[in-house]
Amino acid sequence: QPAIEAAAAAPGGGEVWVAEGNYGEARLGNTNGALMLRDGVDLYGGFAGSEDHRDQRDWAFRRTVIDGSTARAGQPAYQTIWGANNCRVDGLTISGGDSSSYPIYDNTKVAAGILNDLVSPTVVHCIFENNTAYWGAAVYNYESSAQFIDCVFRQNTATFYAIQNNFS
């Protein structure tokens, strides 16, 4: 999260390059345990850590996992990621979110993987797996035109829909 915030503070936003590994740290900046994307900041996974250019990464071989399974003070994040506008999420595995047990219906009972609430990110080369929610276990788009390109969805469990789009 600190790297995303630093990039968001720069004029015009920027890119955050994430090295392969499992990122399941506690995210205490919000009560949902989510990694909060910011407008104009792109998030790329699949780096070894020695690259000079983004095209040197290998997102398919160097798995970069944003893991929500313990991100909320040892409990699963209600959403693993909150989307943003004008941003790209590329080469990540998004897993471990669980909003199914939250007692009140609002934005915390949906979208254990990524919640796009009035925002429209572009999501490319991502894997959504092992997310559980009442609605939209992998993805919940509310008044969103999010784009998903070359993504894989597996082992996501929802009471109603694993991917949910609501438009009004």
mmCIF file of C-alpha atoms in Angstrom:
data_model
loop_
_atom_site.group_PDB
_atom_site.id
_atom_site.type_symbol
_atom_site.label_atom_id
_atom_site.label_comp_id
_atom_site.label_asym_id
_atom_site.label_seq_id
_atom_site.Cartn_x
_atom_site.Cartn_y
_atom_site.Cartn_z
ATOM 1 C CA GLN A 1 0.000 0.000 0.000
ATOM 2 C CA PRO A 2 2.751 2.538 0.736
ATOM 3 C CA ALA A 3 4.137 2.143 -2.815
ATOM 4 C CA ILE A 4 0.678 2.742 -4.296
ATOM 5 C CA GLU A 5 0.225 5.858 -2.158
ATOM 6 C CA ALA A 6 3.662 7.192 -3.175
ATOM 7 C CA ALA A 7 2.874 6.671 -6.868
ATOM 8 C CA ALA A 8 -0.531 8.349 -6.423
ATOM 9 C CA ALA A 9 1.167 11.401 -4.915
ATOM 10 C CA ALA A 10 3.405 11.830 -7.971
ATOM 11 C CA PRO A 11 2.145 14.088 -10.775
ATOM 12 C CA GLY A 12 0.267 11.901 -13.261
ATOM 13 C CA GLY A 13 0.391 8.802 -11.067
ATOM 14 C CA GLY A 14 2.769 6.011 -11.980
ATOM 15 C CA GLU A 15 3.491 2.309 -11.855
ATOM 16 C CA VAL A 16 4.135 -0.051 -8.979
ATOM 17 C CA TRP A 17 6.198 -3.133 -9.856
ATOM 18 C CA VAL A 18 5.676 -6.077 -7.512
ATOM 19 C CA ALA A 19 8.199 -8.908 -7.215
ATOM 20 C CA GLU A 20 7.049 -12.508 -7.213
ATOM 21 C CA GLY A 21 5.877 -13.773 -3.849
ATOM 22 C CA ASN A 22 2.884 -13.956 -1.577
ATOM 23 C CA TYR A 23 1.681 -10.638 -0.163
ATOM 24 C CA GLY A 24 -0.639 -11.444 2.714
ATOM 25 C CA GLU A 25 0.377 -8.742 5.153
ATOM 26 C CA ALA A 26 -2.143 -7.139 7.479
ATOM 27 C CA ARG A 27 -3.766 -4.175 5.771
ATOM 28 C CA LEU A 28 -4.848 -2.087 8.694
ATOM 29 C CA GLY A 29 -5.513 1.148 6.802
ATOM 30 C CA ASN A 30 -9.130 0.133 6.311
ATOM 31 C CA THR A 31 -11.532 -2.187 8.105
ATOM 32 C CA ASN A 32 -12.029 -4.410 5.044
ATOM 33 C CA GLY A 33 -8.398 -5.533 4.801
ATOM 34 C CA ALA A 34 -8.282 -4.509 1.140
ATOM 35 C CA LEU A 35 -5.371 -3.320 -0.944
ATOM 36 C CA MET A 36 -6.649 0.070 -2.106
ATOM 37 C CA LEU A 37 -5.820 0.971 -5.688
ATOM 38 C CA ARG A 38 -5.601 4.652 -6.620
ATOM 39 C CA ASP A 39 -6.615 6.532 -9.754
ATOM 40 C CA GLY A 40 -3.784 6.726 -12.265
ATOM 41 C CA VAL A 41 -1.585 4.100 -10.577
ATOM 42 C CA ASP A 42 -0.883 0.846 -12.443
ATOM 43 C CA LEU A 43 0.023 -2.304 -10.518
ATOM 44 C CA TYR A 44 2.188 -4.931 -12.253
ATOM 45 C CA GLY A 45 3.261 -8.323 -10.904
ATOM 46 C CA GLY A 46 5.741 -10.923 -12.109
ATOM 47 C CA PHE A 47 9.088 -9.285 -11.402
ATOM 48 C CA ALA A 48 12.277 -10.957 -10.203
ATOM 49 C CA GLY A 49 13.501 -7.642 -8.806
ATOM 50 C CA SER A 50 16.349 -6.935 -11.216
ATOM 51 C CA GLU A 51 14.402 -5.681 -14.247
ATOM 52 C CA ASP A 52 15.023 -2.307 -15.831
ATOM 53 C CA HIS A 53 11.951 -2.391 -18.075
ATOM 54 C CA ARG A 54 8.426 -3.657 -17.500
ATOM 55 C CA ASP A 55 8.580 -5.937 -20.560
ATOM 56 C CA GLN A 56 11.371 -7.957 -18.883
ATOM 57 C CA ARG A 57 8.968 -9.387 -16.280
ATOM 58 C CA ASP A 58 7.434 -12.845 -16.555
ATOM 59 C CA TRP A 59 3.995 -12.724 -14.941
ATOM 60 C CA ALA A 60 3.224 -16.326 -15.942
ATOM 61 C CA PHE A 61 6.372 -17.772 -14.322
ATOM 62 C CA ARG A 62 6.910 -15.385 -11.406
ATOM 63 C CA ARG A 63 3.634 -15.690 -9.540
ATOM 64 C CA THR A 64 2.707 -12.583 -7.575
ATOM 65 C CA VAL A 65 -0.143 -13.242 -5.118
ATOM 66 C CA ILE A 66 -2.171 -10.569 -3.379
ATOM 67 C CA ASP A 67 -3.525 -12.769 -0.585
ATOM 68 C CA GLY A 68 -6.411 -11.571 1.522
ATOM 69 C CA SER A 69 -6.669 -14.677 3.725
ATOM 70 C CA THR A 70 -5.199 -12.985 6.839
ATOM 71 C CA ALA A 71 -5.161 -9.328 5.795
ATOM 72 C CA ARG A 72 -7.782 -8.175 8.308
ATOM 73 C CA ALA A 73 -5.982 -8.599 11.631
ATOM 74 C CA GLY A 74 -5.496 -12.339 11.015
ATOM 75 C CA GLN A 75 -8.941 -12.788 9.451
ATOM 76 C CA PRO A 76 -9.769 -12.815 5.728
ATOM 77 C CA ALA A 77 -10.155 -9.490 3.956
ATOM 78 C CA TYR A 78 -13.736 -8.763 2.995
ATOM 79 C CA GLN A 79 -12.305 -7.668 -0.367
ATOM 80 C CA THR A 80 -8.732 -8.409 -1.385
ATOM 81 C CA ILE A 81 -8.556 -5.373 -3.723
ATOM 82 C CA TRP A 82 -10.641 -2.215 -4.198
ATOM 83 C CA GLY A 83 -10.452 -0.966 -7.777
ATOM 84 C CA ALA A 84 -9.827 2.562 -9.049
ATOM 85 C CA ASN A 85 -10.258 4.508 -12.278
ATOM 86 C CA ASN A 86 -7.557 4.927 -14.898
ATOM 87 C CA CYS A 87 -5.501 2.082 -13.514
ATOM 88 C CA ARG A 88 -4.263 -1.263 -14.753
ATOM 89 C CA VAL A 89 -3.889 -4.401 -12.642
ATOM 90 C CA ASP A 90 -1.637 -6.806 -14.530
ATOM 91 C CA GLY A 91 -0.035 -10.164 -13.745
ATOM 92 C CA LEU A 92 -1.399 -10.803 -10.248
ATOM 93 C CA THR A 93 -3.139 -13.660 -8.500
ATOM 94 C CA ILE A 94 -5.942 -12.297 -6.318
ATOM 95 C CA SER A 95 -7.046 -14.758 -3.664
ATOM 96 C CA GLY A 96 -8.164 -15.405 -0.113
ATOM 97 C CA GLY A 97 -10.900 -12.794 0.261
ATOM 98 C CA ASP A 98 -14.011 -13.866 2.176
ATOM 99 C CA SER A 99 -16.970 -11.551 2.656
ATOM 100 C CA SER A 100 -19.564 -14.309 3.031
ATOM 101 C CA SER A 101 -19.893 -14.045 6.798
ATOM 102 C CA TYR A 102 -20.235 -10.282 7.123
ATOM 103 C CA PRO A 103 -23.539 -9.695 8.977
ATOM 104 C CA ILE A 104 -24.835 -6.605 7.128
ATOM 105 C CA TYR A 105 -25.485 -6.211 3.408
ATOM 106 C CA ASP A 106 -23.453 -3.358 2.058
ATOM 107 C CA ASN A 107 -20.185 -3.200 0.141
ATOM 108 C CA THR A 108 -18.557 -5.519 2.658
ATOM 109 C CA LYS A 109 -20.719 -8.529 1.740
ATOM 110 C CA VAL A 110 -19.712 -8.545 -1.927
ATOM 111 C CA ALA A 111 -16.612 -9.022 -4.023
ATOM 112 C CA ALA A 112 -14.076 -11.012 -2.060
ATOM 113 C CA GLY A 113 -11.592 -10.722 -4.969
ATOM 114 C CA ILE A 114 -11.973 -7.216 -6.422
ATOM 115 C CA LEU A 115 -14.678 -4.638 -5.809
ATOM 116 C CA ASN A 116 -15.231 -2.053 -8.544
ATOM 117 C CA ASP A 117 -17.738 0.358 -7.036
ATOM 118 C CA LEU A 118 -18.239 3.297 -9.442
ATOM 119 C CA VAL A 119 -14.737 2.701 -10.860
ATOM 120 C CA SER A 120 -13.506 0.967 -14.014
ATOM 121 C CA PRO A 121 -9.984 -0.477 -13.921
ATOM 122 C CA THR A 122 -8.413 -2.611 -16.630
ATOM 123 C CA VAL A 123 -7.457 -6.061 -15.316
ATOM 124 C CA VAL A 124 -5.063 -8.115 -17.453
ATOM 125 C CA HIS A 125 -3.321 -11.499 -17.008
ATOM 126 C CA CYS A 126 -4.787 -11.980 -13.526
ATOM 127 C CA ILE A 127 -5.919 -15.118 -11.743
ATOM 128 C CA PHE A 128 -8.846 -14.947 -9.335
ATOM 129 C CA GLU A 129 -8.933 -17.989 -7.075
ATOM 130 C CA ASN A 130 -10.215 -19.115 -3.691
ATOM 131 C CA ASN A 131 -12.426 -16.108 -2.983
ATOM 132 C CA THR A 132 -15.774 -16.489 -1.177
ATOM 133 C CA ALA A 133 -18.675 -14.035 -1.034
ATOM 134 C CA TYR A 134 -22.416 -13.774 -0.899
ATOM 135 C CA TRP A 135 -22.418 -11.990 -4.296
ATOM 136 C CA GLY A 136 -19.541 -11.731 -6.742
ATOM 137 C CA ALA A 137 -16.888 -13.899 -5.088
ATOM 138 C CA ALA A 138 -14.203 -13.101 -7.673
ATOM 139 C CA VAL A 139 -15.498 -9.765 -9.002
ATOM 140 C CA TYR A 140 -18.276 -7.358 -8.158
ATOM 141 C CA ASN A 141 -18.805 -4.483 -10.598
ATOM 142 C CA TYR A 142 -21.243 -1.807 -9.471
ATOM 143 C CA GLU A 143 -21.868 0.834 -12.123
ATOM 144 C CA SER A 144 -18.504 -0.084 -13.560
ATOM 145 C CA SER A 145 -17.125 -0.655 -17.033
ATOM 146 C CA ALA A 146 -14.132 -2.632 -15.820
ATOM 147 C CA GLN A 147 -12.316 -4.600 -18.508
ATOM 148 C CA PHE A 148 -10.959 -8.110 -17.905
ATOM 149 C CA ILE A 149 -8.471 -9.374 -20.485
ATOM 150 C CA ASP A 150 -6.841 -12.811 -20.458
ATOM 151 C CA CYS A 151 -7.884 -13.531 -16.856
ATOM 152 C CA VAL A 152 -8.535 -16.898 -15.192
ATOM 153 C CA PHE A 153 -11.303 -17.526 -12.654
ATOM 154 C CA ARG A 154 -11.155 -20.719 -10.590
ATOM 155 C CA GLN A 155 -12.387 -22.052 -7.273
ATOM 156 C CA ASN A 156 -14.351 -18.939 -6.333
ATOM 157 C CA THR A 157 -17.503 -19.604 -4.314
ATOM 158 C CA ALA A 158 -20.556 -17.367 -4.084
ATOM 159 C CA THR A 159 -24.051 -17.850 -2.757
ATOM 160 C CA PHE A 160 -25.394 -16.209 -5.926
ATOM 161 C CA TYR A 161 -22.797 -15.217 -8.539
ATOM 162 C CA ALA A 162 -19.010 -15.617 -8.690
ATOM 163 C CA ILE A 163 -18.888 -12.594 -11.003
ATOM 164 C CA GLN A 164 -21.562 -9.955 -10.525
ATOM 165 C CA ASN A 165 -22.306 -6.864 -12.597
ATOM 166 C CA ASN A 166 -24.876 -4.310 -11.433
ATOM 167 C CA PHE A 167 -25.784 -1.362 -13.605
ATOM 168 C CA SER A 168 -28.429 1.239 -13.020
#
